[in-house]
Tab-separated table of C-alpha atoms and ligand atoms in Angstrom:
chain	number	residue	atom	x	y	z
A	634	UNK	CA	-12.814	-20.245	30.959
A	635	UNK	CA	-11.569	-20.794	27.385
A	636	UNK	CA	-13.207	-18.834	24.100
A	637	UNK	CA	-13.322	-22.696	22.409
A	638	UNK	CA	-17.221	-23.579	21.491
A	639	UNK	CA	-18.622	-27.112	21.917
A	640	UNK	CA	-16.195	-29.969	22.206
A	641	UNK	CA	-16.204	-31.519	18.660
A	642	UNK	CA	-17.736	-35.177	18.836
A	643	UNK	CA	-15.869	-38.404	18.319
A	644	UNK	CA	-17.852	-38.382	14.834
A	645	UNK	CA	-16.350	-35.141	13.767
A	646	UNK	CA	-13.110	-35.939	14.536
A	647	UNK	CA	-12.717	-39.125	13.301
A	648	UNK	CA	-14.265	-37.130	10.011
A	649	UNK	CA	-11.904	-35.010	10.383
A	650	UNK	CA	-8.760	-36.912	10.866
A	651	UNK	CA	-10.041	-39.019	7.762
A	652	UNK	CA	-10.207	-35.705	6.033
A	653	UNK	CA	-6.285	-34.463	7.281
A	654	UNK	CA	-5.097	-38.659	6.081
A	655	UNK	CA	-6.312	-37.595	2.840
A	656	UNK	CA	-4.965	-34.613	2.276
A	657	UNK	CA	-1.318	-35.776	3.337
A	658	UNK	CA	-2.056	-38.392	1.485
A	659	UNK	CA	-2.936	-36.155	-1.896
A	660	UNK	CA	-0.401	-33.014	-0.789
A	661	UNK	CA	2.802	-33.761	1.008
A	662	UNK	CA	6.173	-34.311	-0.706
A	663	UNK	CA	7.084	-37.466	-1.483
A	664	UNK	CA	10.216	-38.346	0.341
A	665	UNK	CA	10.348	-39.222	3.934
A	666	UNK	CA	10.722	-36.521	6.651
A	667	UNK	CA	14.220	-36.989	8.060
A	668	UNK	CA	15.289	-35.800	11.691
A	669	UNK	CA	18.149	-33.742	11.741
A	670	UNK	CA	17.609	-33.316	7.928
A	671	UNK	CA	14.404	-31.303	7.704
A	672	UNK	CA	16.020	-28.028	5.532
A	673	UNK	CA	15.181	-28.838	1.923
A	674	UNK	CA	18.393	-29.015	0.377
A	675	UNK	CA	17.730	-28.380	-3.371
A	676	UNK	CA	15.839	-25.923	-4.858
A	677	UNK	CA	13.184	-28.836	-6.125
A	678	UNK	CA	12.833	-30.135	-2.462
A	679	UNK	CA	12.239	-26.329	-1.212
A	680	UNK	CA	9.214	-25.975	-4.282
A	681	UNK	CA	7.645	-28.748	-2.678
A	682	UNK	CA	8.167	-27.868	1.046
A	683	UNK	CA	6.500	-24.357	0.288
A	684	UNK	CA	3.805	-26.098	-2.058
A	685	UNK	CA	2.880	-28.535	0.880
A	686	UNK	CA	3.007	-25.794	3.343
A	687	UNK	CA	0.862	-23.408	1.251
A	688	UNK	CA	-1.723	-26.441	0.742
A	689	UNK	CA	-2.015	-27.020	4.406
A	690	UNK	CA	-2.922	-23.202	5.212
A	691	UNK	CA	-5.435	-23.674	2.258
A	692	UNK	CA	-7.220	-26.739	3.692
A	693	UNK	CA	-7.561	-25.269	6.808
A	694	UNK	CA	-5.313	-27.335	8.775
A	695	UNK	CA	-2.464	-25.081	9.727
A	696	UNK	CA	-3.217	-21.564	11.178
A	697	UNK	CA	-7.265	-22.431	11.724
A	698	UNK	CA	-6.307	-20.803	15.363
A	699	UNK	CA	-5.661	-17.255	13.521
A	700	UNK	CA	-8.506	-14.886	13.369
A	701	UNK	CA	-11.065	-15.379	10.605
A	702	UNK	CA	-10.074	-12.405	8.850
A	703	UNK	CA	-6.422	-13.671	8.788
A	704	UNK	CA	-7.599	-16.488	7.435
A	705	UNK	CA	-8.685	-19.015	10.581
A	706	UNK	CA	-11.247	-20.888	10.858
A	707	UNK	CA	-14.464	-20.267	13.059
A	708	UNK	CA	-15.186	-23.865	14.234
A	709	UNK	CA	-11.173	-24.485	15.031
A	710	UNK	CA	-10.996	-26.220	17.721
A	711	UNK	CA	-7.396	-27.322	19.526
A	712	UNK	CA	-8.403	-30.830	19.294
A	713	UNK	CA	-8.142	-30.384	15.867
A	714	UNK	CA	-4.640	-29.059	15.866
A	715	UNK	CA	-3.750	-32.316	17.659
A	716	UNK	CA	-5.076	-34.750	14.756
A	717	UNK	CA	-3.070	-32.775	12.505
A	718	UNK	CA	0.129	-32.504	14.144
A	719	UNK	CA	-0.174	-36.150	14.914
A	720	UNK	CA	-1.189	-37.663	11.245
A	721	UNK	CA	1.608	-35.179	9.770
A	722	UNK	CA	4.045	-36.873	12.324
A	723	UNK	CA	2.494	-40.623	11.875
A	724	UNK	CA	2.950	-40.279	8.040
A	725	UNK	CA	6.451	-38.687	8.570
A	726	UNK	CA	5.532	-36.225	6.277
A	727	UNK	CA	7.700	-32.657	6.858
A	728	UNK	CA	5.897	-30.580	9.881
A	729	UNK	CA	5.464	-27.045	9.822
A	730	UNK	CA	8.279	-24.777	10.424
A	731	UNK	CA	8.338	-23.834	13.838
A	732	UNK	CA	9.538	-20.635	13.728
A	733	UNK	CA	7.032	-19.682	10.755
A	734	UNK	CA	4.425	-20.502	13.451
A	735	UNK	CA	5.625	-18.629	16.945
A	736	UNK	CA	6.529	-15.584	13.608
A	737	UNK	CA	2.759	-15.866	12.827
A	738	UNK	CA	1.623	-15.836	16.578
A	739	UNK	CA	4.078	-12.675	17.406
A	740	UNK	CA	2.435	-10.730	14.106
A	741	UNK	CA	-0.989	-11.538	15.287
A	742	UNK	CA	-0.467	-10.544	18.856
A	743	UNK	CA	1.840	-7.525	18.783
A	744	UNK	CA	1.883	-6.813	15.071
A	745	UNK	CA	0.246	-3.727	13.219
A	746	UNK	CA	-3.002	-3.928	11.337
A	747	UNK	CA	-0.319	-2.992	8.307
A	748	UNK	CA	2.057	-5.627	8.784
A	749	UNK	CA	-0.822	-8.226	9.599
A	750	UNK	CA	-2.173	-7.454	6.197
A	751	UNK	CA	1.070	-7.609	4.029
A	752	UNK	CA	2.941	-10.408	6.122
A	753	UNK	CA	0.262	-13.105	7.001
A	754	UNK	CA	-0.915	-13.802	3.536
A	755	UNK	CA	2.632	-14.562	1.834
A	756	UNK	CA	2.978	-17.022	5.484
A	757	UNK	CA	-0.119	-18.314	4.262
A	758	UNK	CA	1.396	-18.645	0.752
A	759	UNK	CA	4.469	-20.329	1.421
A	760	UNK	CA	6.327	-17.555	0.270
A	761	UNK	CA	7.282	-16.210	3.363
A	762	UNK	CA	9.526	-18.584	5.855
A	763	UNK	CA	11.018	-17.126	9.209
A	764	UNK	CA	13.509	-17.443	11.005
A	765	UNK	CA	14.235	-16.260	14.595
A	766	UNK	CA	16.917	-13.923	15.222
A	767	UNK	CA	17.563	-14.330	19.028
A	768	UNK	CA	20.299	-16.102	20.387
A	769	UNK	CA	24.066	-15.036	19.914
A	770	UNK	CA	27.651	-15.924	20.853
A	771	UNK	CA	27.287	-14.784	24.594
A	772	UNK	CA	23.212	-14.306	24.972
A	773	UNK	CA	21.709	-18.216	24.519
A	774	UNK	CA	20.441	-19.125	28.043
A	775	UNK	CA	20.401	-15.920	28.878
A	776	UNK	CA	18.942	-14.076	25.910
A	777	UNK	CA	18.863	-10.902	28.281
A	778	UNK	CA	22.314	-10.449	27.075
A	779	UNK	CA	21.974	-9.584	23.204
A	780	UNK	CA	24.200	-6.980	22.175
A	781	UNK	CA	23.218	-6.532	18.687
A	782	UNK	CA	22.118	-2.999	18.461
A	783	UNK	CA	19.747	-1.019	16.630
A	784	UNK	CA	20.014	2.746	16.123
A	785	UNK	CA	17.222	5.296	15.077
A	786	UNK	CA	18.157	7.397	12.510
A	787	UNK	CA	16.530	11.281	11.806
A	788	UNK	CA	13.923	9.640	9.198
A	789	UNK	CA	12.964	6.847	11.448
A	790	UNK	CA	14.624	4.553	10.004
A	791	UNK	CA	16.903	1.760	11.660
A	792	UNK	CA	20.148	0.311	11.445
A	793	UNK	CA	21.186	-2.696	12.487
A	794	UNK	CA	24.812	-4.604	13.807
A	795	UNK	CA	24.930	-7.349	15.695
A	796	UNK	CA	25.641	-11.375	14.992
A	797	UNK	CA	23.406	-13.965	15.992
A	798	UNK	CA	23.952	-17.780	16.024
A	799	UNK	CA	22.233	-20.914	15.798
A	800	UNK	CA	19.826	-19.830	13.463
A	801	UNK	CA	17.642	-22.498	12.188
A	802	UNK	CA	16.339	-22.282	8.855
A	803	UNK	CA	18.163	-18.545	8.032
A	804	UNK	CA	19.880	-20.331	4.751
A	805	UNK	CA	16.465	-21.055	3.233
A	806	UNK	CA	14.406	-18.172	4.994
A	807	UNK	CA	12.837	-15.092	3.755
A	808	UNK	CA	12.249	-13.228	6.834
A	809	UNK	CA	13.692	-13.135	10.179
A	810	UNK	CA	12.283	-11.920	13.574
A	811	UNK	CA	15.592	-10.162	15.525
A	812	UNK	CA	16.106	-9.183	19.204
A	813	UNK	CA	17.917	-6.374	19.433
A	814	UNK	CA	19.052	-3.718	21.768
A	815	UNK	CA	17.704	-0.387	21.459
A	816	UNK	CA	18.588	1.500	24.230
A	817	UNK	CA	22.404	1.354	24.164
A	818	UNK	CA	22.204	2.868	27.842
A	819	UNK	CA	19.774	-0.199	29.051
A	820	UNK	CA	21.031	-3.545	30.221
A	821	UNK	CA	19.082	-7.078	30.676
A	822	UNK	CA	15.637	-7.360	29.619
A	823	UNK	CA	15.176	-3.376	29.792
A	824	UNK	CA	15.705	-1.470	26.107
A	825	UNK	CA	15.172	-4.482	23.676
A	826	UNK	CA	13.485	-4.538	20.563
A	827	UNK	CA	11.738	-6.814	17.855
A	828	UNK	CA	12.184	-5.746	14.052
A	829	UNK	CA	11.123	-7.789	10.900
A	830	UNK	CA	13.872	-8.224	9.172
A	831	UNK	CA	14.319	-9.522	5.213
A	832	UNK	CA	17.059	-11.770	5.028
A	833	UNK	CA	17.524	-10.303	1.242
A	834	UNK	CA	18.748	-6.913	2.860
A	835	UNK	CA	21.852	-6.044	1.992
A	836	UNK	CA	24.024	-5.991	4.906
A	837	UNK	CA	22.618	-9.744	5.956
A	838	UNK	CA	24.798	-12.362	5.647
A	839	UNK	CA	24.006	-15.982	6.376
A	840	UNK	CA	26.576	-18.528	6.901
A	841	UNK	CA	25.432	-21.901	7.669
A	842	UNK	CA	26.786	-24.174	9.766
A	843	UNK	CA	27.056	-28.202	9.368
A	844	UNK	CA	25.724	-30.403	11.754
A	845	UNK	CA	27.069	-33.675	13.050
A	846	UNK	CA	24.389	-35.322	10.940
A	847	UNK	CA	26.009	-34.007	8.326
A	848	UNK	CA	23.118	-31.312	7.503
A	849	UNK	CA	22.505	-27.564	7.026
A	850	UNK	CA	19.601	-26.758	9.803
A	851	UNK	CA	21.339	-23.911	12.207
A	852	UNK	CA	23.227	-20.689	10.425
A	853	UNK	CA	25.233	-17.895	12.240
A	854	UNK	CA	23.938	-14.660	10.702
A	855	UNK	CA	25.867	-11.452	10.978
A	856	UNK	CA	23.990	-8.232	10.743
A	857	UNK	CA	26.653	-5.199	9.481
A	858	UNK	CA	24.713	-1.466	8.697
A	859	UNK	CA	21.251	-3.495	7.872
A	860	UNK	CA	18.831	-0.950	7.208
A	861	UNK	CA	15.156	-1.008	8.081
A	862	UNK	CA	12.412	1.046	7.310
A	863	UNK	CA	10.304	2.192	10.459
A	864	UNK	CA	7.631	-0.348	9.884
A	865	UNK	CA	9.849	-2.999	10.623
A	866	UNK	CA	9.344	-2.423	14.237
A	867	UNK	CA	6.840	-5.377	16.045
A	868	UNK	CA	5.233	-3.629	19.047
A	869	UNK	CA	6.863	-0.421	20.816
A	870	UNK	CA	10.516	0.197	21.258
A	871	UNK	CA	11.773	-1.274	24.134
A	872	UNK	CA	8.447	-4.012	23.864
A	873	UNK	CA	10.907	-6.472	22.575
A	874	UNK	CA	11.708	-8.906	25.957
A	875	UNK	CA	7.574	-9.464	26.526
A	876	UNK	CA	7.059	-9.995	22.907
A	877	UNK	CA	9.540	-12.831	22.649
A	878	UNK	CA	8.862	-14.240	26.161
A	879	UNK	CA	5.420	-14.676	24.911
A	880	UNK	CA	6.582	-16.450	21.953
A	881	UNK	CA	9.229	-18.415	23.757
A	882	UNK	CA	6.364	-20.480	25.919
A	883	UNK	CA	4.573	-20.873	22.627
A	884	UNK	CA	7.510	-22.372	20.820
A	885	UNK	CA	8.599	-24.481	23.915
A	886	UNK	CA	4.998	-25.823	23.637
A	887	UNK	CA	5.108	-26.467	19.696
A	888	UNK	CA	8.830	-28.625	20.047
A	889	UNK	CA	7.096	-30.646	23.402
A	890	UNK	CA	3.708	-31.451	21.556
A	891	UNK	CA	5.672	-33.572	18.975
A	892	UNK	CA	5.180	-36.628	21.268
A	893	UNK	CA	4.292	-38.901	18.386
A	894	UNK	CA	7.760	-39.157	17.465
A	895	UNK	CA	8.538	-40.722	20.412
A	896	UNK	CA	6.195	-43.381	19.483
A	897	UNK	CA	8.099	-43.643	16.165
A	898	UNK	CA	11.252	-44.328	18.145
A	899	UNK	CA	9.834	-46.746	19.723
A	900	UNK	CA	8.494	-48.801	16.765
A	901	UNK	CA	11.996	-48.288	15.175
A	902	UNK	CA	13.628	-49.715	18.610
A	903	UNK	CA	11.040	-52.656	18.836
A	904	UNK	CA	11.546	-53.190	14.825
A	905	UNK	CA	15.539	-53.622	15.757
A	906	UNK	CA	15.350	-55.349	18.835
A	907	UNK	CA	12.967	-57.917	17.096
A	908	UNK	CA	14.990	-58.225	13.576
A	909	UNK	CA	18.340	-58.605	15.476
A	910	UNK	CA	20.661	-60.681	17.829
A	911	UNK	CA	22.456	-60.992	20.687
A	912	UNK	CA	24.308	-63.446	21.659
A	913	UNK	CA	22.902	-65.869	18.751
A	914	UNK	CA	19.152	-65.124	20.273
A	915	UNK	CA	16.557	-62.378	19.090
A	916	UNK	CA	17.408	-58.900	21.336
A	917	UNK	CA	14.139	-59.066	22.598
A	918	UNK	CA	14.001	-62.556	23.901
A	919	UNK	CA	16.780	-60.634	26.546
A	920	UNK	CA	15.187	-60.186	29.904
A	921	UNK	CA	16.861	-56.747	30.582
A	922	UNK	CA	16.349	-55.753	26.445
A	923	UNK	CA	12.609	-56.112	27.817
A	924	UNK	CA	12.823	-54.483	30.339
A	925	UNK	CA	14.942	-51.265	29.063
A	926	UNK	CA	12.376	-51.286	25.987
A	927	UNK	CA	9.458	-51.472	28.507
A	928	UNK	CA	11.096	-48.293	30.671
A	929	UNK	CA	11.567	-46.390	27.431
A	930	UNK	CA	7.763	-46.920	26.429
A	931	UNK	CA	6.280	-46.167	29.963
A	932	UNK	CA	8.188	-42.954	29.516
A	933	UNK	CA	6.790	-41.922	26.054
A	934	UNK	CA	3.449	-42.567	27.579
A	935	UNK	CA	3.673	-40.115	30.408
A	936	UNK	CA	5.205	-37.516	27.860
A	937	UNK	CA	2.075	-38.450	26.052
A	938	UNK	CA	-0.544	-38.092	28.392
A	939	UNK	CA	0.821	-34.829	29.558
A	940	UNK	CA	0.230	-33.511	26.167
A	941	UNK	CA	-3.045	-34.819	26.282
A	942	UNK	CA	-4.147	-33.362	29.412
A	943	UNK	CA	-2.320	-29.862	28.475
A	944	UNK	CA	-4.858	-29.999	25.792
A	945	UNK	CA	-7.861	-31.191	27.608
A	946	UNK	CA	-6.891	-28.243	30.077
A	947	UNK	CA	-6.781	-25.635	27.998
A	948	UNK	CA	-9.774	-26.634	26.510
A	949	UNK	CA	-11.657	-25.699	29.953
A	950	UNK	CA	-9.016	-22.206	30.447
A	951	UNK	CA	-6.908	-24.408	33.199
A	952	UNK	CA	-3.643	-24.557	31.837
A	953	UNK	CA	-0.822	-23.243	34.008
A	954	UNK	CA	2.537	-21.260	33.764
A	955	UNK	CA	5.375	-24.174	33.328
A	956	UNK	CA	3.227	-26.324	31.350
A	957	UNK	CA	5.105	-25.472	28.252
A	958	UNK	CA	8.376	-26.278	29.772
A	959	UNK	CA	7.200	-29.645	31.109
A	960	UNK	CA	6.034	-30.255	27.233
A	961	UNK	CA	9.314	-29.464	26.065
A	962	UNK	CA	11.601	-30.996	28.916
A	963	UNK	CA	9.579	-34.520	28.984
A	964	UNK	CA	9.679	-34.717	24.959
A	965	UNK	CA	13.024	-33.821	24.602
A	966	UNK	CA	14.833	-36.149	27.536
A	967	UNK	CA	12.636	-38.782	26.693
A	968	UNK	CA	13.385	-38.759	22.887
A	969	UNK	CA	17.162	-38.415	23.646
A	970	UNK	CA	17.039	-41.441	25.825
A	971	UNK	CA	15.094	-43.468	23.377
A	972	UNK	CA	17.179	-42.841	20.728
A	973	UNK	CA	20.555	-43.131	21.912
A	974	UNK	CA	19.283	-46.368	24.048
A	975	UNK	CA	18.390	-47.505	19.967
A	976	UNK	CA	21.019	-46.217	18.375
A	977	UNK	CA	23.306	-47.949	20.945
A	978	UNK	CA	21.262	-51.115	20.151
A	979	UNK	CA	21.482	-50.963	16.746
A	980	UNK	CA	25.306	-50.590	17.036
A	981	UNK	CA	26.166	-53.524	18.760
A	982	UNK	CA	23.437	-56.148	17.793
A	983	UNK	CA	24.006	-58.323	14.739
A	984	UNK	CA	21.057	-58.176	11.735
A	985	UNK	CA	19.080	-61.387	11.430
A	986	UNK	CA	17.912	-61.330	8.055
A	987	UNK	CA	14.968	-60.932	7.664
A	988	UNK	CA	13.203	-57.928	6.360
A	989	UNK	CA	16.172	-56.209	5.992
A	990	UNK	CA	15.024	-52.816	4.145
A	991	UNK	CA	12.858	-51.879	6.200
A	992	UNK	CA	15.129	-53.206	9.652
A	993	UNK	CA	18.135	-51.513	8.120
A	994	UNK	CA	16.013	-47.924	7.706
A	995	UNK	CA	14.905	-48.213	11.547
A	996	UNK	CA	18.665	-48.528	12.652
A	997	UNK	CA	19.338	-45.402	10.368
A	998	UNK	CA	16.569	-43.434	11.777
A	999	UNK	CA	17.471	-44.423	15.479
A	1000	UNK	CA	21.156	-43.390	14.583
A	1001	UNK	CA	19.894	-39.963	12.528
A	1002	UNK	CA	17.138	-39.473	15.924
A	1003	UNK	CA	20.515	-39.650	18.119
A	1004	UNK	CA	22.518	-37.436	16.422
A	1005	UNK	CA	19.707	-34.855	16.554
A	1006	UNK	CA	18.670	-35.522	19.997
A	1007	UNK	CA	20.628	-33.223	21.238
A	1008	UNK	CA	19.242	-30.384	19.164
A	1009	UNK	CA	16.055	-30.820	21.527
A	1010	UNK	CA	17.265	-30.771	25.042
A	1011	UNK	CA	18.864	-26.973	23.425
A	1012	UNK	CA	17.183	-25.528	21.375
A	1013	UNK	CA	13.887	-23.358	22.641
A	1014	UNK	CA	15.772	-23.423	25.734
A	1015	UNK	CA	17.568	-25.979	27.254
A	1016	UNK	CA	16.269	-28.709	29.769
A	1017	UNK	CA	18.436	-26.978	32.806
A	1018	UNK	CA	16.584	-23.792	31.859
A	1019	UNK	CA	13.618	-25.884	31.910
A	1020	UNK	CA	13.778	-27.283	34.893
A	1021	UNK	CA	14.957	-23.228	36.504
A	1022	UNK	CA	11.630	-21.907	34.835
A	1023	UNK	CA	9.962	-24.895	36.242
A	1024	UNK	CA	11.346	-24.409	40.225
A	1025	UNK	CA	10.619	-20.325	39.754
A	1026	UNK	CA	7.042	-20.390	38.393
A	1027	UNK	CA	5.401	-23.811	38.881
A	1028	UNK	CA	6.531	-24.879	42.451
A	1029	UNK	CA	7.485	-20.908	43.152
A	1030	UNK	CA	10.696	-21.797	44.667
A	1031	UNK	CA	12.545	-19.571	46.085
A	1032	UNK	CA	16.029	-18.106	44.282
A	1033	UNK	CA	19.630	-17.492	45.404
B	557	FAD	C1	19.475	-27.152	16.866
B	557	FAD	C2	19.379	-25.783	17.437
B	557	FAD	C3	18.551	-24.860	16.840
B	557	FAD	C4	18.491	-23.557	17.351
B	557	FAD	N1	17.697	-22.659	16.676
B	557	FAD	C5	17.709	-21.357	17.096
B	557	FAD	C6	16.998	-20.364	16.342
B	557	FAD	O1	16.344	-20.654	15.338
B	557	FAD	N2	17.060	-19.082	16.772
B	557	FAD	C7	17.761	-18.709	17.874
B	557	FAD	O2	17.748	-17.532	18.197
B	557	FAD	N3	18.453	-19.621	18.604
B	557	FAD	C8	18.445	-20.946	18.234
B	557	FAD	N4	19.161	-21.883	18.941
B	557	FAD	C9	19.953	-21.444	20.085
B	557	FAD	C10	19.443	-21.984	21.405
B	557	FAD	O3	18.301	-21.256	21.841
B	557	FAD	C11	20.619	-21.869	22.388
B	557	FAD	O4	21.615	-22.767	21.934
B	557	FAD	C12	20.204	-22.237	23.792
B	557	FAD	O5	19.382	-21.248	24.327
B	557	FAD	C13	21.443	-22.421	24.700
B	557	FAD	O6	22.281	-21.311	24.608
B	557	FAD	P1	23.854	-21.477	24.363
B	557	FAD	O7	24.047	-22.401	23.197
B	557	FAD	O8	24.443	-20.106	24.283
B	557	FAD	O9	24.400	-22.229	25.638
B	557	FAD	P2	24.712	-21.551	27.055
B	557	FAD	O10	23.618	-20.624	27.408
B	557	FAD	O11	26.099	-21.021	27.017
B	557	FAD	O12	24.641	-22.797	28.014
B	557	FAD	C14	25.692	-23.776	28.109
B	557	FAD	C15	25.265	-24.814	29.139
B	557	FAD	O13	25.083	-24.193	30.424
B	557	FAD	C16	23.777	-24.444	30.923
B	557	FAD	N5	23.278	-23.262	31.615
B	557	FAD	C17	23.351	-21.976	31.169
B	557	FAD	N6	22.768	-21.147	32.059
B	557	FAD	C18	22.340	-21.928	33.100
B	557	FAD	C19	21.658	-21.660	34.334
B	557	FAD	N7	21.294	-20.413	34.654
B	557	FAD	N8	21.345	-22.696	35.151
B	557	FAD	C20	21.695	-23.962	34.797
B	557	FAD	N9	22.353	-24.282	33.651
B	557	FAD	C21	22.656	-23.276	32.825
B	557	FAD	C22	22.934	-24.745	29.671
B	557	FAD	O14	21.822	-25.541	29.997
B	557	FAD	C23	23.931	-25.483	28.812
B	557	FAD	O15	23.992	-26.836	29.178
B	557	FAD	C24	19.222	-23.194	18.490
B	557	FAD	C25	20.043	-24.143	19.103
B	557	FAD	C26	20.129	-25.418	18.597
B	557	FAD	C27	21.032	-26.409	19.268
């Protein structure tokens, strides 16, 4: 069974979601969250994004899940963590940084009463955002294969080479979480370790890379004689493969709970299919426009109601291994193939007129939603991986 008290009431958490509406009402930046675009690009834009992170910890609404003397809260309850996640995403105001989360989780889990005390608060501040510091030119699907190494030296210190790529957030972030081979002599999962790096070391060097969006999200980041004090060590040496596996389900989970952009999508797609023509006719007065749009939105309801029975399940201890590759595999094919289904729409059918703001912004969003699609069915592991974990653990296939 689960350690969650008494299910909260419908009264609470309709109080409660009233409470989260208000806050991102009173707290969160004032420009739109963008897909694809979700790196602050000026220094103004990051101000805010730390602000607005910094003021969700403080309400209570971010990191209530962490122990109460990290700063949680004692009545947290994960059907709270659902309002929040989905009135952040309703109000497309900018969601927590992933990695900052599954960089909290790994600290509380494996980290040392001495790094929980000096690196939770400054998460909880907004001073500190992470990046992770896993995948690299030949180690992506198969992260068993990082090469980046990390040597002991006499005083216990470390040094660090290595390059790692498709870094999200490493231009703007203050601390990365790195992978990184220990035992030269070890191969696979065997001899890895996870370190705490600051990306202000010298010896770190961040290059971004530009997206087809035409954004700054994903960086390479080459590692050349970084050294690390002995503290910077999560866990035991040669800990490193469990620690990140453990965060790896987490994140997958995080990236597949974001089902309420999918029903974003869909508005967007209904918005253009209504405002525009085909053939001198509205799109949606099309018999198989209907019917593609009605496909798409049974689709985003099963992606839906798997999150919601995830949730109901771990409520009462019975989630199971796979679930957080089901989240992450259903949310991130569906949301590919609603968006390019949009974007595709939005190409080819002519505007009406009317309301055209606010019809012009959904075809931009469908087109910026495409673009990034792709990101999803990657990053966190990609949807073949998925669907491996998925044949191993959940239906215990058996393998070549
Ligand atoms: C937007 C974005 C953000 C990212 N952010 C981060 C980050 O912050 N930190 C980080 O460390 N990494 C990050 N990544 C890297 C991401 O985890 C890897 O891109 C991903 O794991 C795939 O690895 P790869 O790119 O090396 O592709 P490969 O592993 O080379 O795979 C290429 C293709 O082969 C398929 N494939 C590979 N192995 C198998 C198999 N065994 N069975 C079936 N198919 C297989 C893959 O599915 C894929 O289609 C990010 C990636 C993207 C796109």
């Amino acid at each position: 069974m689960s350690d969650f008290g008494g299910r909260p009431s419908a009264e609470e958490l309709a109080a409660f979601r009233n409470r989260v509406r208000r806050h991102i009402a009173a707290h969160a930046p004032p420009s739109e969250a963008r897909e694809g675009h979700r790196a602050p690009e000026t220094a103004e834009q990051e101000a805010r994004l730390r602000a607005w992170f910094a003021a969700l910890f403080d309400a209570g609404f971010v990191g209530a899940d962490w122990p109460a003397e990290h700063g949680g809260r004692p009545d947290h309850h994960p059907l709270h963590d659902r309002i929040v996640s989905e009135e952040i995403l309703r109000a497309r105001a900018p969601r927590p940084v992933e990695q900052v989360n599954l960089a909290a989780h790994v600290l509380l889990h494996f980290g040392s009463e001495e790094q929980k005390r000096t690196l939770l608060p400054r998460i909880r501040r907004g001073e500190h955002v992470w990046c992770q510091l896993l995948s690299e030119p030949d180690a992506g699907s198969d992260i068993a294969g990082v090469r980046s190494r990390g040597v002991r030296r006499d005083d216990g210190s470390w040094v660090l080479d290595g390059q790692k790529t498709w870094i999200t957030d490493g231009h703007w972030a203050d601390m990365g979480l790195a992978l990184i081979r220990t035992d030269p002599t070890s191969s696979r999962h065997h001899g890895l370790s996870v370190f705490t790096v600051p990306l202000s070391t010298p010896g770190v060097e961040v290059r971004p890379i530009r997206t087809i969006g035409d954004a700054i999200e994903v960086n390479e980041v080459f590692l050349t004689g970084v050294v690390l004090d002995a503290d910077s060590l999560i866990g035991e040496v040669g800990q490193g493969w469990s620690i990140i596996m453990a965060g790896l389900d987490f994140e997958r989970f995080g990236i597949g709970g974001n089902v309420i952009l999918l029903e974003l999508l869909i508005e967007d797609l209904v918005t253009v299919a209504r405002n525009s023509q085909i053939d001198g006719i509205p799109a949606l007065r099309h018999t198989d426009i209907q019917q593609a749009v009605a496909g798409l939105v049974v689709e985003v309801e099963v992606a839906k109601a798997f999150i919601d029975d995830h949730v109901e399940r771990l409520i009462v201890g019975a989630d199971q291994p796979g679930d957080g590759s089901i989240a992450k595999l259903s949310f991130a094919e569906t949301y590919h193939r609603v968006a390019a289904y949009g974007a595709g729409l939005a190409a080819t059918a002519r505007n009406s007129g009317s309301n055209d703001a606010h019809v012009l912004r959904a075809k931009e969003r469908l087109r910026e939603c495409w673009l990034w699609s792709r990101a999803y069915t990657i990053s966190g592991g990609s949807s073949e991986m998925m669907r491996n974990i998925l044949a191993k653990r959940r239906l215990l296939l058996p393998s070549r």
